[in-house]
Coordinates of N, CA, C and O in Angstrom, one line a residue:
X286 N 1.4 -116.8 -185.8 CA 0.9 -115.8 -184.8 C -0.8 -115.3 -186.5 O -0.2 -114.6 -186.7
X287 N -1.8 -115.4 -185.5 CA -3.5 -114.5 -186.4 C -3.3 -113.4 -185.7 O -3.8 -113.7 -184.3
X288 N -3.3 -112.1 -186.6 CA -3.7 -111.2 -185.8 C -5.0 -111.1 -185.9 O -5.4 -111.4 -186.9
X289 N -5.4 -109.7 -185.3 CA -6.7 -109.4 -185.3 C -7.0 -109.1 -186.5 O -5.8 -108.1 -187.0
X290 N -8.4 -108.2 -186.6 CA -8.2 -106.7 -187.6 C -7.7 -105.9 -187.5 O -6.6 -105.6 -188.2
X291 N -8.0 -104.6 -186.4 CA -7.4 -104.1 -185.9 C -6.5 -104.0 -184.6 O -6.8 -104.0 -183.8
X292 N -5.0 -103.7 -184.5 CA -4.6 -104.0 -183.2 C -3.6 -102.2 -182.7 O -3.4 -101.5 -184.5
X293 N -4.0 -102.3 -181.6 CA -3.0 -100.3 -181.4 C -2.1 -100.9 -180.5 O -2.2 -102.2 -178.9
X294 N -0.5 -101.0 -180.5 CA 0.7 -100.3 -179.6 C 0.8 -99.4 -179.4 O 1.6 -98.6 -179.7
X295 N 0.3 -98.9 -178.3 CA 0.9 -98.0 -177.7 C 2.3 -97.8 -176.2 O 2.2 -99.2 -175.7
X296 N 3.1 -96.8 -175.9 CA 3.6 -96.9 -175.1 C 4.7 -95.1 -175.1 O 4.6 -94.5 -175.9
X297 N 5.2 -94.9 -174.5 CA 5.9 -93.4 -174.8 C 6.9 -93.9 -175.9 O 7.5 -94.5 -175.8
X298 N 7.5 -92.6 -174.8 CA 8.9 -92.1 -175.9 C 10.0 -93.6 -175.8 O 10.5 -93.9 -174.2
X299 N 10.8 -94.2 -176.8 CA 11.7 -94.9 -176.5 C 11.5 -96.2 -175.9 O 12.8 -97.1 -175.0
X300 N 9.9 -96.8 -175.8 CA 9.4 -98.2 -175.1 C 9.6 -99.1 -175.1 O 9.6 -100.0 -174.4
X301 N 10.3 -99.2 -176.7 CA 9.6 -100.4 -177.2 C 8.7 -100.7 -178.7 O 8.2 -101.4 -178.6
X302 N 8.0 -99.8 -178.2 CA 6.3 -100.3 -179.1 C 7.1 -100.8 -180.7 O 6.2 -101.3 -180.5
X303 N 7.8 -100.1 -181.2 CA 7.9 -100.3 -182.6 C 8.0 -101.7 -182.0 O 7.2 -102.1 -183.2
X304 N 9.5 -101.7 -181.9 CA 10.1 -103.4 -181.6 C 9.2 -104.6 -181.6 O 9.1 -105.6 -182.7
X305 N 8.2 -104.4 -180.9 CA 7.2 -105.0 -180.9 C 6.4 -105.5 -181.8 O 5.7 -106.6 -182.2
X306 N 5.2 -104.5 -181.7 CA 4.7 -104.9 -182.7 C 5.8 -105.0 -184.2 O 4.9 -105.7 -185.2
X307 N 6.9 -104.6 -184.7 CA 7.0 -105.2 -186.0 C 7.5 -106.3 -185.9 O 7.2 -107.0 -186.9
X308 N 7.8 -107.3 -184.0 CA 7.5 -109.0 -184.1 C 6.0 -108.9 -184.5 O 6.3 -110.6 -184.3
X309 N 5.3 -108.9 -183.7 CA 3.7 -108.9 -184.0 C 4.1 -109.2 -185.9 O 2.7 -110.4 -185.8
X310 N 3.7 -108.9 -186.2 CA 3.7 -107.9 -187.8 C 4.5 -109.1 -188.5 O 3.7 -110.5 -189.3
X311 N 6.0 -109.7 -188.4 CA 6.9 -111.0 -188.6 C 6.0 -111.8 -187.8 O 6.1 -113.0 -189.1
X312 N 5.3 -112.2 -186.8 CA 5.1 -113.0 -186.6 C 3.6 -113.2 -187.4 O 3.4 -114.8 -187.2
X313 N 3.4 -113.3 -187.9 CA 1.7 -113.5 -189.1 C 1.7 -114.6 -189.9 O 0.6 -115.1 -190.5
X314 N 3.8 -114.3 -191.0 CA 3.0 -115.0 -191.8 C 2.5 -114.5 -192.7 O 2.8 -115.0 -194.1
X315 N 2.7 -113.7 -192.8 CA 1.6 -112.2 -194.1 C 3.0 -111.2 -194.9 O 3.9 -111.3 -194.3
X316 N 2.2 -111.4 -196.0 CA 3.3 -110.1 -196.5 C 3.3 -108.9 -195.2 O 2.5 -108.4 -195.4
X317 N 4.6 -108.4 -195.4 CA 4.2 -107.0 -194.4 C 4.6 -106.1 -195.3 O 5.9 -105.8 -196.0
X318 N 4.3 -105.4 -195.1 CA 3.7 -103.3 -195.4 C 4.5 -102.1 -194.5 O 3.9 -102.7 -193.0
X319 N 4.8 -102.1 -194.6 CA 5.3 -100.4 -193.6 C 4.8 -99.6 -193.8 O 5.6 -98.9 -195.2
X320 N 4.1 -98.8 -192.9 CA 3.8 -97.6 -193.3 C 4.4 -97.0 -192.6 O 3.8 -96.2 -191.5
X321 N 4.6 -95.9 -193.4 CA 6.2 -95.4 -192.6 C 5.3 -93.7 -192.4 O 5.3 -93.1 -194.3
X322 N 5.5 -92.7 -191.5 CA 5.0 -91.8 -191.4 C 5.7 -90.6 -191.0 O 5.9 -89.1 -191.2
X323 N 6.7 -90.9 -190.1 CA 7.5 -89.9 -190.3 C 8.7 -89.3 -191.1 O 9.0 -89.6 -192.5
X324 N 9.2 -88.1 -191.5 CA 9.8 -87.4 -192.2 C 11.0 -86.6 -191.3 O 11.0 -86.0 -190.5
X325 N 11.9 -86.9 -192.2 CA 13.0 -86.8 -192.3 C 13.6 -84.6 -192.0 O 14.2 -84.5 -192.9
X326 N 13.4 -84.3 -191.2 CA 13.2 -83.1 -190.3 C 14.8 -82.4 -190.1 O 14.5 -80.9 -190.0
X327 N 15.1 -82.9 -189.7 CA 16.2 -82.9 -189.0 C 17.4 -83.7 -188.5 O 17.0 -85.6 -189.2
X328 N 18.4 -84.2 -188.7 CA 20.2 -84.9 -188.3 C 19.5 -86.0 -187.9 O 18.9 -87.9 -187.5
X329 N 18.5 -85.9 -186.0 CA 17.9 -87.1 -184.7 C 16.8 -87.2 -186.0 O 16.8 -89.2 -186.0
X330 N 16.5 -86.7 -186.6 CA 15.1 -88.2 -187.3 C 15.5 -88.2 -188.2 O 15.3 -90.1 -188.5
X331 N 16.2 -88.2 -189.4 CA 17.2 -89.4 -189.8 C 17.7 -89.9 -189.1 O 17.1 -91.4 -190.1
X332 N 18.9 -89.9 -188.3 CA 18.4 -90.9 -187.7 C 18.0 -91.9 -187.4 O 17.9 -93.1 -187.2
X333 N 16.9 -91.8 -186.2 CA 16.1 -92.4 -186.2 C 15.1 -93.1 -187.5 O 15.0 -95.1 -187.2
X334 N 14.5 -92.5 -188.6 CA 14.8 -93.2 -189.7 C 14.9 -94.3 -189.6 O 15.1 -95.7 -190.7
X335 N 16.6 -93.9 -190.4 CA 17.3 -94.8 -190.3 C 17.8 -96.2 -189.3 O 18.2 -97.5 -190.2
X336 N 17.2 -96.2 -188.6 CA 17.4 -97.0 -187.4 C 16.2 -98.1 -187.8 O 16.8 -99.6 -188.0
X337 N 15.2 -97.0 -187.6 CA 13.6 -98.3 -187.9 C 14.4 -98.9 -189.5 O 13.7 -100.2 -189.6
X338 N 14.6 -98.0 -190.1 CA 14.9 -99.1 -191.3 C 16.2 -100.2 -191.1 O 15.5 -101.5 -192.1
X339 N 17.4 -99.9 -190.7 CA 18.0 -100.7 -190.4 C 18.1 -102.0 -190.0 O 17.6 -103.1 -190.6
X340 N 16.7 -102.2 -188.8 CA 15.9 -102.6 -188.4 C 15.5 -103.6 -188.8 O 15.3 -105.3 -188.6
X341 N 14.6 -103.7 -189.9 CA 13.9 -104.5 -191.1 C 14.4 -104.6 -192.1 O 13.6 -106.0 -193.1
X342 N 15.7 -103.9 -192.4 CA 16.1 -104.5 -194.0 C 16.5 -106.6 -193.6 O 16.7 -107.0 -192.1
X343 N 16.4 -106.7 -194.8 CA 16.7 -108.3 -195.1 C 15.3 -109.2 -194.7 O 15.5 -110.6 -194.6
X344 N 14.0 -108.6 -194.4 CA 13.5 -109.6 -193.8 C 12.1 -109.0 -194.6 O 11.3 -109.4 -194.3
X345 N 11.7 -108.3 -196.1 CA 11.3 -108.8 -196.8 C 9.7 -108.0 -196.7 O 8.8 -107.7 -196.8
X346 N 9.9 -106.6 -196.1 CA 9.3 -106.0 -195.5 C 9.4 -104.7 -197.2 O 10.0 -104.6 -198.1
X347 N 8.1 -104.3 -197.0 CA 7.8 -103.5 -199.0 C 7.6 -101.7 -197.6 O 6.0 -102.3 -196.8
X348 N 7.9 -100.8 -198.0 CA 7.3 -100.0 -196.8 C 7.3 -98.9 -198.2 O 7.2 -98.5 -199.5
X349 N 6.0 -98.1 -197.5 CA 5.1 -97.2 -198.7 C 5.3 -95.5 -197.4 O 5.2 -95.8 -196.0
X350 N 5.9 -94.8 -197.9 CA 6.6 -93.3 -196.9 C 4.8 -93.0 -197.3 O 4.2 -92.4 -198.4
X351 N 4.2 -93.0 -195.8 CA 2.7 -91.9 -196.2 C 2.4 -91.3 -195.1 O 2.0 -91.0 -194.7
X352 N 3.6 -89.6 -195.2 CA 3.3 -89.2 -193.7 C 2.1 -88.4 -193.9 O 1.9 -87.9 -192.6
X353 N 1.3 -88.3 -195.3 CA 0.8 -87.2 -195.2 C -0.9 -87.9 -195.5 O -2.2 -87.0 -195.2
X354 N -0.9 -88.7 -196.6 CA -1.9 -89.5 -197.0 C -1.5 -91.3 -197.0 O -2.1 -91.8 -196.9
X355 N -1.6 -90.7 -195.5 CA -1.6 -92.2 -194.8 C -3.0 -93.3 -194.3 O -3.2 -94.2 -195.1
X356 N -4.0 -92.7 -194.5 CA -5.1 -93.2 -195.3 C -5.3 -94.1 -196.7 O -5.6 -95.0 -196.9
X357 N -5.3 -93.1 -197.2 CA -4.9 -94.1 -199.2 C -4.3 -94.9 -199.0 O -4.4 -96.2 -199.1
X358 N -2.8 -94.8 -198.1 CA -2.1 -95.9 -198.7 C -2.5 -97.8 -198.1 O -2.2 -98.6 -198.1
X359 N -3.1 -97.0 -196.5 CA -3.9 -98.4 -195.5 C -5.0 -98.8 -196.5 O -4.9 -100.0 -197.0
X360 N -5.8 -98.3 -197.7 CA -6.8 -98.3 -198.3 C -5.9 -99.3 -199.6 O -7.1 -100.2 -200.3
X361 N -5.4 -99.3 -199.9 CA -4.4 -99.8 -201.1 C -3.8 -101.1 -200.3 O -3.0 -102.4 -201.2
X362 N -3.3 -101.7 -199.8 CA -3.2 -102.6 -198.7 C -4.4 -104.4 -199.3 O -5.3 -103.5 -199.1
X363 N -3.8 -104.8 -199.7 CA -4.7 -106.4 -200.4 C -4.1 -107.0 -198.8 O -3.2 -106.9 -197.9
X364 N -5.4 -108.3 -199.5 CA -5.5 -109.4 -198.6 C -4.6 -110.4 -198.6 O -4.2 -109.9 -200.1
X365 N -4.1 -110.9 -197.3 CA -2.9 -111.9 -197.8 C -1.7 -110.8 -197.1 O 0.0 -111.4 -197.4
X366 N -1.8 -109.8 -196.9 CA -1.1 -108.3 -196.2 C -1.0 -108.4 -195.3 O -2.8 -108.3 -194.9
X367 N -0.3 -108.0 -194.4 CA -1.3 -106.9 -193.4 C 0.1 -105.5 -192.9 O 1.0 -105.8 -193.4
X368 N -0.5 -105.0 -192.5 CA 0.2 -103.5 -192.6 C 0.6 -103.6 -191.1 O 0.2 -103.4 -190.7
X369 N 1.9 -101.8 -191.0 CA 2.2 -101.5 -190.2 C 2.0 -100.6 -189.9 O 3.1 -99.6 -191.1
X370 N 1.2 -99.4 -189.2 CA 1.3 -97.9 -189.8 C 1.9 -97.6 -188.6 O 1.6 -97.9 -187.2
X371 N 3.5 -96.9 -188.7 CA 4.4 -96.3 -187.4 C 4.3 -95.2 -188.0 O 5.7 -95.0 -189.0
X372 N 4.5 -94.2 -187.2 CA 3.8 -94.4 -186.3 C 2.4 -93.1 -186.2 O 2.4 -92.2 -187.6
X373 N 1.4 -93.5 -185.6 CA -0.1 -92.2 -185.7 C 0.4 -91.1 -185.0 O 0.1 -90.1 -185.4
X374 N 1.2 -91.1 -184.0 CA 1.9 -90.2 -183.6 C 2.3 -89.2 -184.2 O 2.2 -87.8 -184.8
X375 N 3.5 -89.0 -185.6 CA 3.6 -88.8 -186.6 C 2.5 -88.6 -187.2 O 3.0 -86.9 -188.0
X376 N 1.9 -89.2 -187.2 CA 1.0 -88.2 -188.8 C 0.1 -88.0 -188.0 O 0.2 -86.3 -189.3
X377 N -0.4 -87.5 -186.9 CA -0.8 -86.3 -186.3 C -0.2 -84.6 -186.2 O -0.5 -84.0 -186.6
X378 N 1.5 -85.4 -185.9 CA 2.3 -84.3 -185.7 C 2.5 -83.6 -187.6 O 2.7 -82.2 -187.5
X379 N 2.1 -84.1 -188.5 CA 2.0 -83.6 -190.0 C 1.4 -82.6 -190.1 O 1.2 -82.0 -190.6
X380 N -0.1 -83.7 -189.3 CA -0.8 -83.2 -189.9 C -1.2 -81.6 -189.4 O -1.7 -80.4 -189.9
X381 N -1.4 -81.8 -188.0 CA -1.0 -80.7 -187.2 C -0.1 -79.6 -187.6 O -0.4 -78.0 -187.4
X382 N 1.1 -79.6 -187.8 CA 2.1 -78.7 -188.2 C 1.7 -78.2 -189.7 O 1.5 -77.5 -190.4
X383 N 1.4 -78.8 -190.7 CA 0.7 -78.8 -192.0 C -0.7 -77.1 -192.0 O -1.2 -77.5 -192.7
X384 N -1.4 -77.4 -190.5 CA -2.4 -77.1 -190.6 C -3.6 -77.4 -191.1 O -5.1 -76.9 -191.0
X385 N -4.3 -78.9 -191.1 CA -4.9 -79.7 -191.8 C -5.7 -80.4 -190.3 O -5.4 -80.0 -189.1
X386 N -6.8 -80.4 -190.8 CA -7.8 -80.5 -190.0 C -7.7 -82.0 -189.5 O -8.3 -82.9 -190.3
X387 N -7.2 -82.4 -188.4 CA -6.8 -83.9 -188.1 C -8.3 -84.7 -187.6 O -8.3 -85.7 -187.8
X388 N -9.1 -83.7 -186.4 CA -11.0 -84.4 -186.9 C -10.7 -85.0 -188.4 O -11.5 -86.1 -187.6
X389 N -10.8 -84.0 -188.9 CA -11.8 -84.7 -190.5 C -10.9 -86.0 -190.6 O -11.7 -87.0 -191.2
X390 N -9.9 -85.6 -190.7 CA -8.7 -86.8 -191.0 C -8.8 -88.4 -190.3 O -8.3 -89.2 -191.0
X391 N -9.1 -88.0 -188.8 CA -9.6 -89.0 -187.9 C -10.8 -89.1 -188.5 O -10.6 -91.3 -188.8
X392 N -12.0 -89.2 -188.8 CA -13.0 -89.9 -189.0 C -12.5 -90.4 -190.9 O -12.8 -91.3 -190.8
X393 N -12.1 -90.0 -191.1 CA -11.7 -90.7 -193.0 C -10.6 -91.3 -192.6 O -11.2 -93.0 -192.5
X394 N -9.9 -91.3 -191.5 CA -8.6 -92.9 -191.5 C -9.4 -94.5 -190.6 O -9.2 -95.3 -190.8
X395 N -10.3 -93.4 -189.9 CA -11.5 -94.5 -189.0 C -12.1 -95.6 -190.3 O -12.8 -96.6 -189.9
X396 N -12.6 -94.3 -190.9 CA -13.9 -95.5 -192.0 C -12.3 -96.3 -192.8 O -12.8 -97.5 -192.6
X397 N -11.6 -96.4 -192.9 CA -11.4 -97.0 -193.9 C -10.6 -98.0 -193.3 O -10.5 -99.1 -193.8
X398 N -10.2 -98.0 -191.6 CA -10.0 -98.8 -190.7 C -10.8 -99.6 -190.8 O -10.7 -100.9 -190.7
X399 N -11.9 -99.3 -191.0 CA -13.1 -100.3 -191.0 C -13.4 -100.8 -192.1 O -14.1 -102.5 -191.8
X400 N -12.7 -101.1 -192.6 CA -13.1 -101.5 -194.3 C -11.8 -102.0 -194.1 O -12.3 -102.4 -195.3
X401 N -11.1 -102.3 -194.3 CA -10.2 -103.3 -194.6 C -9.9 -104.7 -194.8 O -10.5 -105.2 -193.4
X402 N -9.0 -105.2 -195.8 CA -9.5 -106.1 -195.6 C -7.7 -107.8 -195.4 O -8.4 -108.2 -195.4
X403 N -7.5 -106.6 -194.4 CA -6.8 -106.7 -194.3 C -5.8 -106.4 -192.5 O -6.4 -105.5 -192.2
X404 N -4.4 -106.9 -191.3 CA -5.1 -106.3 -190.4 C -3.8 -105.5 -191.0 O -3.1 -105.7 -191.5
X405 N -4.4 -104.4 -189.7 CA -3.2 -103.8 -189.1 C -3.1 -103.3 -187.8 O -3.9 -103.6 -187.0
X406 N -1.3 -103.0 -187.6 CA -0.8 -102.8 -186.4 C -0.5 -101.3 -186.3 O -0.5 -101.1 -187.8
X407 N -0.8 -101.0 -185.4 CA -0.5 -99.6 -185.1 C 0.3 -98.5 -184.5 O -0.6 -99.5 -183.1
X408 N 1.4 -98.4 -184.4 CA 2.0 -97.5 -182.9 C 1.6 -96.0 -182.7 O 1.5 -95.5 -183.7
X409 N 1.5 -96.1 -181.4 CA 0.8 -95.3 -181.2 C 1.7 -94.4 -180.2 O 1.8 -95.8 -179.2
X410 N 2.1 -93.2 -179.3 CA 2.6 -93.0 -178.6 C 1.5 -92.5 -177.4 O 0.1 -91.9 -178.1
X411 N 1.7 -92.6 -175.6 CA 0.7 -92.9 -175.5 C 1.9 -90.9 -174.4 O 2.3 -90.9 -174.0
X412 N 0.6 -89.9 -174.1 CA 1.3 -88.4 -173.9 C 0.1 -88.3 -173.0 O 0.3 -87.7 -172.0
X413 N -0.3 -89.4 -172.3 CA -0.9 -88.9 -171.0 C -0.1 -88.9 -169.7 O -0.8 -88.6 -168.9
X414 N 1.0 -89.2 -169.3 CA 1.6 -89.7 -168.5 C 2.5 -88.7 -168.1 O 2.8 -88.6 -166.6
X415 N 2.2 -87.6 -169.0 CA 3.6 -86.9 -169.0 C 3.0 -85.1 -168.6 O 1.5 -85.8 -168.1
X416 N 3.3 -84.1 -167.8 CA 3.3 -82.9 -166.9 C 2.9 -81.7 -168.2 O 3.0 -82.7 -169.3
X417 N 2.2 -81.1 -168.7 CA 1.4 -80.1 -168.7 C 2.0 -79.5 -169.5 O 3.0 -78.8 -168.9
X418 N 2.8 -79.7 -171.1 CA 3.6 -78.6 -171.7 C 3.4 -77.2 -171.3 O 1.8 -77.2 -171.2
X419 N 4.4 -76.3 -171.9 CA 3.9 -74.6 -171.7 C 3.6 -74.2 -172.8 O 3.1 -72.9 -172.4
X420 N 3.7 -74.3 -173.9 CA 3.2 -74.0 -175.0 C 1.4 -74.7 -175.6 O 1.5 -75.1 -175.9
X421 N 0.8 -73.7 -176.4 CA 0.0 -73.5 -176.5 C 0.0 -75.0 -177.8 O -1.0 -76.0 -177.8
X422 N 0.3 -75.1 -178.7 CA 0.6 -75.8 -180.1 C 1.0 -77.1 -179.3 O 0.5 -78.1 -179.5
X423 N 1.7 -77.4 -178.0 CA 2.5 -79.0 -177.7 C 0.6 -79.2 -176.6 O 0.7 -80.1 -176.4
X424 N 0.3 -78.4 -175.6 CA -1.1 -78.5 -175.5 C -2.3 -79.9 -176.1 O -2.7 -79.9 -176.3
X425 N -2.0 -78.3 -177.3 CA -3.2 -78.8 -178.5 C -2.7 -80.2 -179.2 O -3.6 -80.9 -179.1
X426 N -1.6 -80.5 -179.3 CA -1.0 -81.9 -179.6 C -1.0 -82.7 -178.6 O -1.6 -83.7 -179.0
X427 N -0.8 -82.5 -177.4 CA -1.2 -83.3 -176.6 C -2.5 -84.1 -176.1 O -3.3 -85.5 -176.0
X428 N -3.4 -83.0 -176.4 CA -5.0 -83.4 -176.1 C -5.8 -83.5 -177.7 O -6.4 -84.8 -177.1
X429 N -4.7 -83.3 -178.6 CA -5.4 -84.7 -179.8 C -4.6 -85.8 -179.7 O -5.8 -86.8 -180.2
X430 N -3.0 -86.2 -179.7 CA -2.9 -87.2 -179.5 C -3.7 -88.6 -178.8 O -4.5 -89.1 -178.7
X431 N -4.9 -88.0 -177.1 CA -5.3 -88.3 -176.3 C -6.5 -89.0 -176.8 O -6.9 -90.2 -177.1
X432 N -6.8 -87.5 -177.8 CA -8.4 -88.2 -178.5 C -8.4 -89.1 -179.5 O -8.9 -90.6 -179.6
X433 N -7.2 -89.2 -180.6 CA -7.0 -89.2 -181.2 C -6.7 -91.5 -180.9 O -7.2 -93.1 -181.2
X434 N -5.4 -91.8 -179.5 CA -5.7 -92.9 -179.3 C -6.4 -93.1 -178.8 O -7.6 -95.1 -178.6
X435 N -7.2 -92.4 -177.8 CA -9.0 -92.9 -177.7 C -9.7 -93.9 -178.6 O -10.3 -94.6 -178.4
X436 N -10.1 -93.0 -179.7 CA -10.8 -92.8 -180.8 C -10.2 -94.5 -181.3 O -10.8 -95.5 -181.3
X437 N -9.5 -94.7 -181.5 CA -8.7 -96.2 -181.7 C -8.7 -97.5 -181.2 O -9.0 -98.2 -181.8
X438 N -8.5 -97.1 -179.9 CA -7.8 -98.1 -179.2 C -10.2 -98.6 -178.7 O -10.4 -99.9 -179.2
X439 N -10.9 -97.1 -179.6 CA -11.9 -98.4 -178.9 C -12.5 -99.6 -180.3 O -13.6 -100.1 -180.2
X440 N -11.9 -99.3 -181.7 CA -12.1 -99.7 -182.6 C -11.2 -101.2 -182.8 O -11.0 -102.0 -183.1
X441 N -9.9 -101.1 -181.6 CA -8.8 -102.2 -182.4 C -9.6 -103.2 -181.0 O -10.9 -103.2 -179.9
X442 N -9.3 -104.2 -182.1 CA -9.8 -105.5 -181.7 C -8.5 -105.8 -180.2 O -9.4 -107.3 -179.4
X443 N -7.3 -105.2 -180.6 CA -6.9 -105.6 -179.4 C -5.5 -104.7 -179.2 O -4.6 -104.0 -180.2
X444 N -5.4 -103.7 -177.5 CA -4.7 -103.1 -177.6 C -3.2 -103.2 -176.4 O -3.9 -103.9 -175.5
X445 N -2.2 -103.2 -176.7 CA -1.4 -104.1 -176.0 C 0.0 -102.4 -175.9 O 0.0 -101.3 -176.4
X446 N -0.4 -102.5 -174.4 CA 1.0 -101.1 -173.6 C 1.7 -102.2 -173.8 O 2.5 -102.4 -173.0
X447 N 3.5 -101.1 -174.4 CA 4.8 -101.1 -173.6 C 5.3 -100.0 -173.5 O 5.1 -99.2 -173.6
X448 N 5.8 -101.0 -172.0 CA 7.0 -99.7 -171.3 C 8.0 -100.6 -171.0 O 8.5 -102.2 -170.8
X449 N 9.6 -100.1 -171.6 CA 10.4 -100.8 -170.9 C 11.0 -102.0 -172.0 O 11.5 -103.0 -171.5
X450 N 10.6 -102.0 -172.8 CA 10.3 -103.3 -174.0 C 8.9 -104.6 -173.7 O 9.5 -105.2 -174.1
X451 N 8.5 -104.0 -172.7 CA 7.8 -105.5 -171.7 C 6.1 -104.8 -172.5 O 5.1 -103.7 -171.7
X452 N 5.3 -106.1 -172.0 CA 4.0 -105.6 -173.1 C 2.8 -105.6 -172.3 O 3.3 -106.8 -171.6
X453 N 2.1 -105.3 -172.0 CA 0.3 -105.1 -171.1 C -0.7 -105.1 -171.6 O -1.0 -103.8 -172.5
X454 N -0.7 -106.9 -172.3 CA -2.5 -105.9 -172.8 C -3.2 -105.6 -172.0 O -4.4 -105.5 -171.1
X455 N -4.1 -104.7 -172.6 CA -5.6 -103.5 -172.0 C -6.4 -103.9 -172.7 O -7.7 -103.4 -171.8
X456 N -6.9 -104.4 -173.9 CA -7.5 -104.8 -174.3 C -8.0 -106.4 -175.6 O -6.5 -106.3 -176.1
X457 N -8.4 -107.1 -175.3 CA -8.1 -108.1 -176.2 C -7.5 -109.5 -176.0 O -7.1 -109.4 -174.8
X458 N -7.8 -111.1 -176.6 CA -6.8 -111.4 -176.3 C -5.9 -111.8 -177.6 O -6.4 -112.3 -178.4
X459 N -4.2 -111.7 -178.2 CA -4.1 -112.2 -178.9 C -4.0 -113.8 -179.3 O -3.8 -114.4 -178.7
X460 N -4.2 -114.4 -180.3 CA -4.6 -115.6 -180.6 C -2.5 -116.0 -180.6 O -1.6 -115.7 -181.5
X461 N -2.3 -117.0 -179.5 CA -1.0 -116.9 -179.4 C -0.9 -118.7 -179.6 O -0.8 -120.2 -180.0
X462 N -1.7 -119.7 -180.9 CA -2.4 -121.5 -180.7 C -1.1 -121.2 -182.1 O -0.5 -122.6 -182.0
X463 N -1.1 -120.4 -182.5 CA 0.5 -121.5 -183.3 C 1.9 -119.9 -183.2 O 3.6 -120.2 -184.0
X464 N 2.1 -119.7 -181.9 CA 3.3 -119.2 -181.6 C 3.8 -119.7 -179.9 O 2.9 -119.5 -179.0
X465 N 5.3 -119.4 -180.6 CA 5.5 -120.9 -178.9 C 5.6 -119.2 -177.6 O 5.4 -119.6 -176.5
X466 N 6.2 -118.2 -178.6 CA 6.8 -117.1 -177.2 C 6.6 -115.8 -178.5 O 7.4 -114.9 -178.9
X467 N 5.1 -115.9 -178.5 CA 4.4 -114.4 -179.3 C 5.5 -113.4 -178.0 O 5.6 -111.9 -179.0
X468 N 5.4 -112.9 -177.2 CA 5.8 -111.7 -176.3 C 7.2 -111.3 -176.1 O 7.8 -110.9 -175.2

């Protein structure tokens, strides 16, 4: 499967978006680079990270831990590689918890993405379908995540929404020339 330059895979929590994005990257035939943004902040996150690592084990992935300097990690991806950024939501969470300027960092990320020499597949949570959170930080995150997703989707050639493990193409056309069953 030939990937477009920029792809965004959206979905809710535990929707299957990461599994789907990993499959897209594996089917590209390029050298796979996993840009990891999650941090082991507690036992639950440690288990989630271990599950993701185990799923990729033995498949030739190179992992780059980049919970804070994600743009720099992406800028080092070479042609002949494909980057999977998993996930934008943890990147945003890290910025907001650390008091970083997420709008400035988003501009930097968008600048790097538009100059990439290799395809990038990004995974991000869709927070638009849930209830309005009860606390200010959660509401600020929901607004920021919505804006980040909209800005990324505007730049992407392919946007796919995954629900219950099933993909729905929102934007673009996947190139299915070399793949019998890509989805």
